[in-house]
Coordinates of C-alpha atoms in Angstrom, one line a residue:
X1 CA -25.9 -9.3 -2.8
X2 CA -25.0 -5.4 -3.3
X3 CA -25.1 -2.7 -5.7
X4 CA -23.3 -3.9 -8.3
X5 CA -23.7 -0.2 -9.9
X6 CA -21.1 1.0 -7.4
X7 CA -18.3 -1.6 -8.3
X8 CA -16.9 1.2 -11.0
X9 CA -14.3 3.4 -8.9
X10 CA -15.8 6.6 -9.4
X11 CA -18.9 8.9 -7.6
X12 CA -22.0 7.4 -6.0
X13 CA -24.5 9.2 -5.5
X14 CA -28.4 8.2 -4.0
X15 CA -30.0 9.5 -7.0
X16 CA -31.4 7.2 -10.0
X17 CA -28.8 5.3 -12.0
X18 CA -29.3 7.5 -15.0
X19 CA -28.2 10.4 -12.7
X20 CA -25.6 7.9 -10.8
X21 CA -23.3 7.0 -14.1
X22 CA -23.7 10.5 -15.3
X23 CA -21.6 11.7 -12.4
X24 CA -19.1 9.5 -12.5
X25 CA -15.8 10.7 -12.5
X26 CA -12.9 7.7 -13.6
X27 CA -10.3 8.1 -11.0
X28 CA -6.4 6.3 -11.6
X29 CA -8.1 3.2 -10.1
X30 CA -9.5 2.2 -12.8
X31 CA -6.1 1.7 -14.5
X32 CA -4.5 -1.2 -14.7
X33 CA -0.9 -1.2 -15.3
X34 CA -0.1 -4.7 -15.8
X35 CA -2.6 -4.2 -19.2
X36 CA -2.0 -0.9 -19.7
X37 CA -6.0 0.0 -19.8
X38 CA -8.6 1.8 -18.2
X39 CA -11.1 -1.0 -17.0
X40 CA -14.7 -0.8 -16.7
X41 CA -15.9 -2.6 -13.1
X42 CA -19.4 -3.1 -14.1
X43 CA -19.0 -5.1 -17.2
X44 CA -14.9 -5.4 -17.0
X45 CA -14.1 -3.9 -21.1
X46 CA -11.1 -2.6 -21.0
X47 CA -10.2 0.8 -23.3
X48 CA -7.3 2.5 -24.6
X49 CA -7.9 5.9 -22.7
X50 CA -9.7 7.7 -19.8
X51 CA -11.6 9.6 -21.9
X52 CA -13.0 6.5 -23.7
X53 CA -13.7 4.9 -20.7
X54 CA -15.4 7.8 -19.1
X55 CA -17.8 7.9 -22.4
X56 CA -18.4 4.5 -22.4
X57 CA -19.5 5.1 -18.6
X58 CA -21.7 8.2 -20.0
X59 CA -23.5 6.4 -22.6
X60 CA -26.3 4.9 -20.6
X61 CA -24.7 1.2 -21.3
X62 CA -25.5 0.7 -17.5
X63 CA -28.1 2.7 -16.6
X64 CA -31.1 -0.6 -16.6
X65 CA -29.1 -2.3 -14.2
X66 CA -30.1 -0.8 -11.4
X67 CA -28.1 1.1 -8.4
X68 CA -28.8 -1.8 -6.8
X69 CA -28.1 -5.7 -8.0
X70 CA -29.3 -8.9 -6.2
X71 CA -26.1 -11.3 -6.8
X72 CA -28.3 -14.5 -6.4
X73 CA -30.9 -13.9 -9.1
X74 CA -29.9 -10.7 -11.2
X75 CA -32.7 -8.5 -10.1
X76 CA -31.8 -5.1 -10.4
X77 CA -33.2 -2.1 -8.2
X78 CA -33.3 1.8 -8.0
X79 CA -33.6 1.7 -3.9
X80 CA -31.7 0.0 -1.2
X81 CA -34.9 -1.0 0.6
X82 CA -36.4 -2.6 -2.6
X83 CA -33.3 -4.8 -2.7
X84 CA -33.6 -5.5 0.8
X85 CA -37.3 -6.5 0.7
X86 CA -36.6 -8.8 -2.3
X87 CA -33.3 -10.4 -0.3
X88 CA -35.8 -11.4 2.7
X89 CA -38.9 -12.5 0.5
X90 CA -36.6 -14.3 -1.8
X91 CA -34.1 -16.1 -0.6
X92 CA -34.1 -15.3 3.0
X93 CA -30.3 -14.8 3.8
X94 CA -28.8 -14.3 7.2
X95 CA -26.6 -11.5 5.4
X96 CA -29.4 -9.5 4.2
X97 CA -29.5 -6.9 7.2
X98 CA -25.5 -7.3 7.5
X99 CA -25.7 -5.8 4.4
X100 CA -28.6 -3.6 4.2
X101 CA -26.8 -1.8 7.2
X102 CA -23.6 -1.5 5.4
X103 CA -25.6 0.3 2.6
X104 CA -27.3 2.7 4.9
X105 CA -24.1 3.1 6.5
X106 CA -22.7 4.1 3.0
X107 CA -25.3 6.5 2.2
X108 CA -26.0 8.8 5.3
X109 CA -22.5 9.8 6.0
X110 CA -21.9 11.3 3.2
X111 CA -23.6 13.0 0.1
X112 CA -21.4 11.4 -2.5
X113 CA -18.8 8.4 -1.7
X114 CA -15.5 8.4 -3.1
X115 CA -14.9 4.8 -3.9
X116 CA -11.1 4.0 -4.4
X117 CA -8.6 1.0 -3.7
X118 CA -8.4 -0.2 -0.3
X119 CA -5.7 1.9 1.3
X120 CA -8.2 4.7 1.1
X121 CA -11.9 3.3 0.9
X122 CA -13.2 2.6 4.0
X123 CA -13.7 -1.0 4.7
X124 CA -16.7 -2.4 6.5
X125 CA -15.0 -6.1 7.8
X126 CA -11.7 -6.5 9.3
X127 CA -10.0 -9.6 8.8
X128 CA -7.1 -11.1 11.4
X129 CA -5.5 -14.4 10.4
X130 CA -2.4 -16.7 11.9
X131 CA -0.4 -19.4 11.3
X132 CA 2.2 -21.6 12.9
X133 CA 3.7 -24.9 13.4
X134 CA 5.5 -26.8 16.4
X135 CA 8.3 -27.8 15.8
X136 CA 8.9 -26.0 12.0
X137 CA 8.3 -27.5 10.5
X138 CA 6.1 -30.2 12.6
X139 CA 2.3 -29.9 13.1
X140 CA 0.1 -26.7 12.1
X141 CA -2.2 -25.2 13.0
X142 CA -4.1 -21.4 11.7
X143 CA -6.7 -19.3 13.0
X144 CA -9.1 -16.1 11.5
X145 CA -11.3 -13.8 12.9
X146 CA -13.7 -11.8 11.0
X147 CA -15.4 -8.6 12.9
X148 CA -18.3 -6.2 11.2
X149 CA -16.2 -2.8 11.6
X150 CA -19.7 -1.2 10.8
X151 CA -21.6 -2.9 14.0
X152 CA -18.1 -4.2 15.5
X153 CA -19.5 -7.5 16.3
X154 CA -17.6 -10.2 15.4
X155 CA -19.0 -12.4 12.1
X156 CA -17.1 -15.2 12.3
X157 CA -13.8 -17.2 14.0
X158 CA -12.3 -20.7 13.6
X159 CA -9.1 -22.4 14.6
X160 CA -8.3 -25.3 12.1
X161 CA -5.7 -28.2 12.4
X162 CA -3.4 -28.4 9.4
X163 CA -3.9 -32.6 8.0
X164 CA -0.5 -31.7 5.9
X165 CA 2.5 -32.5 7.9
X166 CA 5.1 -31.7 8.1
X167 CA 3.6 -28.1 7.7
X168 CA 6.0 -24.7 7.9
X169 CA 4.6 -22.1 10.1
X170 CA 4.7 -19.7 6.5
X171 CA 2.4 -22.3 5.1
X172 CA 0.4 -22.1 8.4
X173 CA 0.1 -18.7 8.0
X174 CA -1.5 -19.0 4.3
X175 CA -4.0 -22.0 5.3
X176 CA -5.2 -18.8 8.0
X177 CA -5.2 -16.4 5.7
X178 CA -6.8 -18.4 2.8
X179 CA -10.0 -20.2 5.6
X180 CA -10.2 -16.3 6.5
X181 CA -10.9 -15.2 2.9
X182 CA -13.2 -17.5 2.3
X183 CA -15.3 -16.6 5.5
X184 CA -14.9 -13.2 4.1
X185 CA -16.5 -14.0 0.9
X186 CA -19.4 -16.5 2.6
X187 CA -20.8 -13.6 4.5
X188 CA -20.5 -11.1 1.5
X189 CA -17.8 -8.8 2.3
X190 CA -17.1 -6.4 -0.2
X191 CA -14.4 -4.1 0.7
X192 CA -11.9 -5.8 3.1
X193 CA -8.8 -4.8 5.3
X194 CA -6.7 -7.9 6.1
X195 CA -4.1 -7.6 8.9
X196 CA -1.7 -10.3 10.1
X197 CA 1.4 -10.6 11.9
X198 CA 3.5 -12.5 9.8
X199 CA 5.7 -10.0 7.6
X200 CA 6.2 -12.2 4.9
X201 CA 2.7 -13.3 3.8
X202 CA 1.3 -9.6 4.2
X203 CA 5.0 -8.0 1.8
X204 CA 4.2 -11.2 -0.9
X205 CA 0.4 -10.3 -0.6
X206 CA 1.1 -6.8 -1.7
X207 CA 3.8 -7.5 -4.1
X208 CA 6.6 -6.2 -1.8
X209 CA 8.5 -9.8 -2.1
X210 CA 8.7 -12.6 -4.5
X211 CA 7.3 -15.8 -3.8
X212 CA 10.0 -18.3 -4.0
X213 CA 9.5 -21.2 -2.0
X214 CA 7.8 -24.2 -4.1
X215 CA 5.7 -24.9 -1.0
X216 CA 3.9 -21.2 -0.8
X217 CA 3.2 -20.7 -4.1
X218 CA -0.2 -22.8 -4.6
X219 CA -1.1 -21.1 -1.2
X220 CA -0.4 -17.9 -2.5
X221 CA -2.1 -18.5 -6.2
X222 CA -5.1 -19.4 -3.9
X223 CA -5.0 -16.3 -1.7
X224 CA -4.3 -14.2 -5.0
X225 CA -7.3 -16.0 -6.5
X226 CA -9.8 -15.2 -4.1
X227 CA -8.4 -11.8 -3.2
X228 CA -10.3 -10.8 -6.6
X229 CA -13.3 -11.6 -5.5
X230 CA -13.3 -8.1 -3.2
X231 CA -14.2 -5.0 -4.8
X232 CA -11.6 -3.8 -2.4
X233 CA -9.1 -5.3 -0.2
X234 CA -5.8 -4.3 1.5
X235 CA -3.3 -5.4 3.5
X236 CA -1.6 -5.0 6.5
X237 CA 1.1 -5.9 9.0
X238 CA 0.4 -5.9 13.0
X239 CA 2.3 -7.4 16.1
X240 CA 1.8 -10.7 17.2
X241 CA 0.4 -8.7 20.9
X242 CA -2.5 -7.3 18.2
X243 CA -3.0 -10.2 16.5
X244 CA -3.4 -12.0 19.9
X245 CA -7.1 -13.5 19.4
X246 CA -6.0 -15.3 16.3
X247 CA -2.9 -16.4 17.8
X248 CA -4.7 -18.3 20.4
X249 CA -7.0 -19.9 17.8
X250 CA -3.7 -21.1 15.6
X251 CA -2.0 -22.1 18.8
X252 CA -5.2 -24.2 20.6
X253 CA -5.3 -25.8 16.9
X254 CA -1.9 -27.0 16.9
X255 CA -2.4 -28.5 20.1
X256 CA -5.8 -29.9 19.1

């Protein structure tokens, strides 16, 4: 659950949601070049112009939703607390004060938040994956760890033994990257910063390189697929000496 009223790329503020989509400014995120629109995030219309768009975001359309939206039920609220309280009376998630931190986190260190793609909006998980396969290909085996860069306690890790032989250690490195997306998403991450050693998953992730190998490509449909599912995520590339924790999950895997 989270404030589904901060989704559109623009100004936040901690005032009432009248007051919030009255401030916000549409920045270039919100256009999407492969339609050639500006989009909305809140409801997803898409219109011809930024002016349009910013009107649509003026009219009021959204202001009964709520600065703050429960994902489970739909309940909308005007304070982070409220939402909180209703999370733990509710439905009694182990997330709630994960998130209720991130929030408060959000809010106090700055006035207004500028909320923009992922290579500039600060991220509050970091995800580490790997992948690899002995001999390649041979048997495979990935590994992901997930840390809370607000608390910077770690949220979740798992080393998992590849059933599909023979496996390629590119492949391994997608069933890792896919397992850690979806831990991601379990423990309500919104905005995510992915890093990974492996320099051709991370390039093909970010468009840098075609996909062209027949075996990747449902692996990377599936990564692409859930990738949406983040109001922001990037990615990166990092040694193999960084990426040593997940390493040793992939590796102990293999050998499992």
């Amino acid at each position: 659950m989270w404030e589904s009223s901060r989704n559109q790329r623009g100004v936040f503020t901690g005032s009432s949601n009248a007051q919030f989509m009255s401030c916000v400014e549409i920045t270039d995120d919100a256009y999407n070049c492969y339609t050639d629109m500006w989009e909305c995030s809140l409801c997803d219309r898409q219109f011809n112009s930024r002016n349009s768009l910013q009107q649509h975001i003026n009219s009021g359309t959204h202001d009964s939703r709520g600065n703050y939206t429960c994902q489970q039920c739909g309940a909308g609220f005007s304070r982070m607390h409220a939402l909180a309280d209703h999370a733990r009376m509710s439905h009694g998630q182990s997330v709630t004060s994960r998130l209720t931190n991130v929030l408060a986190n959000d809010i106090s260190n700055m006035n207004t938040l500028q909320i923009t793609d992922g290579s500039s909006g600060r991220h509050e998980a970091l995800l580490r994956f790997d992948g690899g396969a002995r001999p390649n290909p041979g048997h495979g085996g990935c590994g992901y760890v997930l840390q809370d860069t607000i608390s910077g306690l770690e949220m979740e890790q798992d080393g998992i033994t590849i059933m599909q032989y023979p496996c390629t250690s590119n492949e391994a490195e997608y069933h890792g990257l896919v397992a850690g997306l979806r831990a991601a998403i379990r423990n309500q991450v919104r905005r995510l910063r992915v890093e990974g050693d492996s320099e051709i998953v991370i390039n093909q992730m970010r468009g840098c390189y075609n996909v062209n190998s027949y075996r990747l490509k449902p692996l990377y449909n599936e990564a692409k697929s859930l990738e949406r599912r983040f109001q922001s995520i990037s990615f990166h590339h990092i040694s193999r000496s960084t990426n040593w924790e997940a390493d040793e999950l992939a590796s102990d895997a293999i050998d499992y």
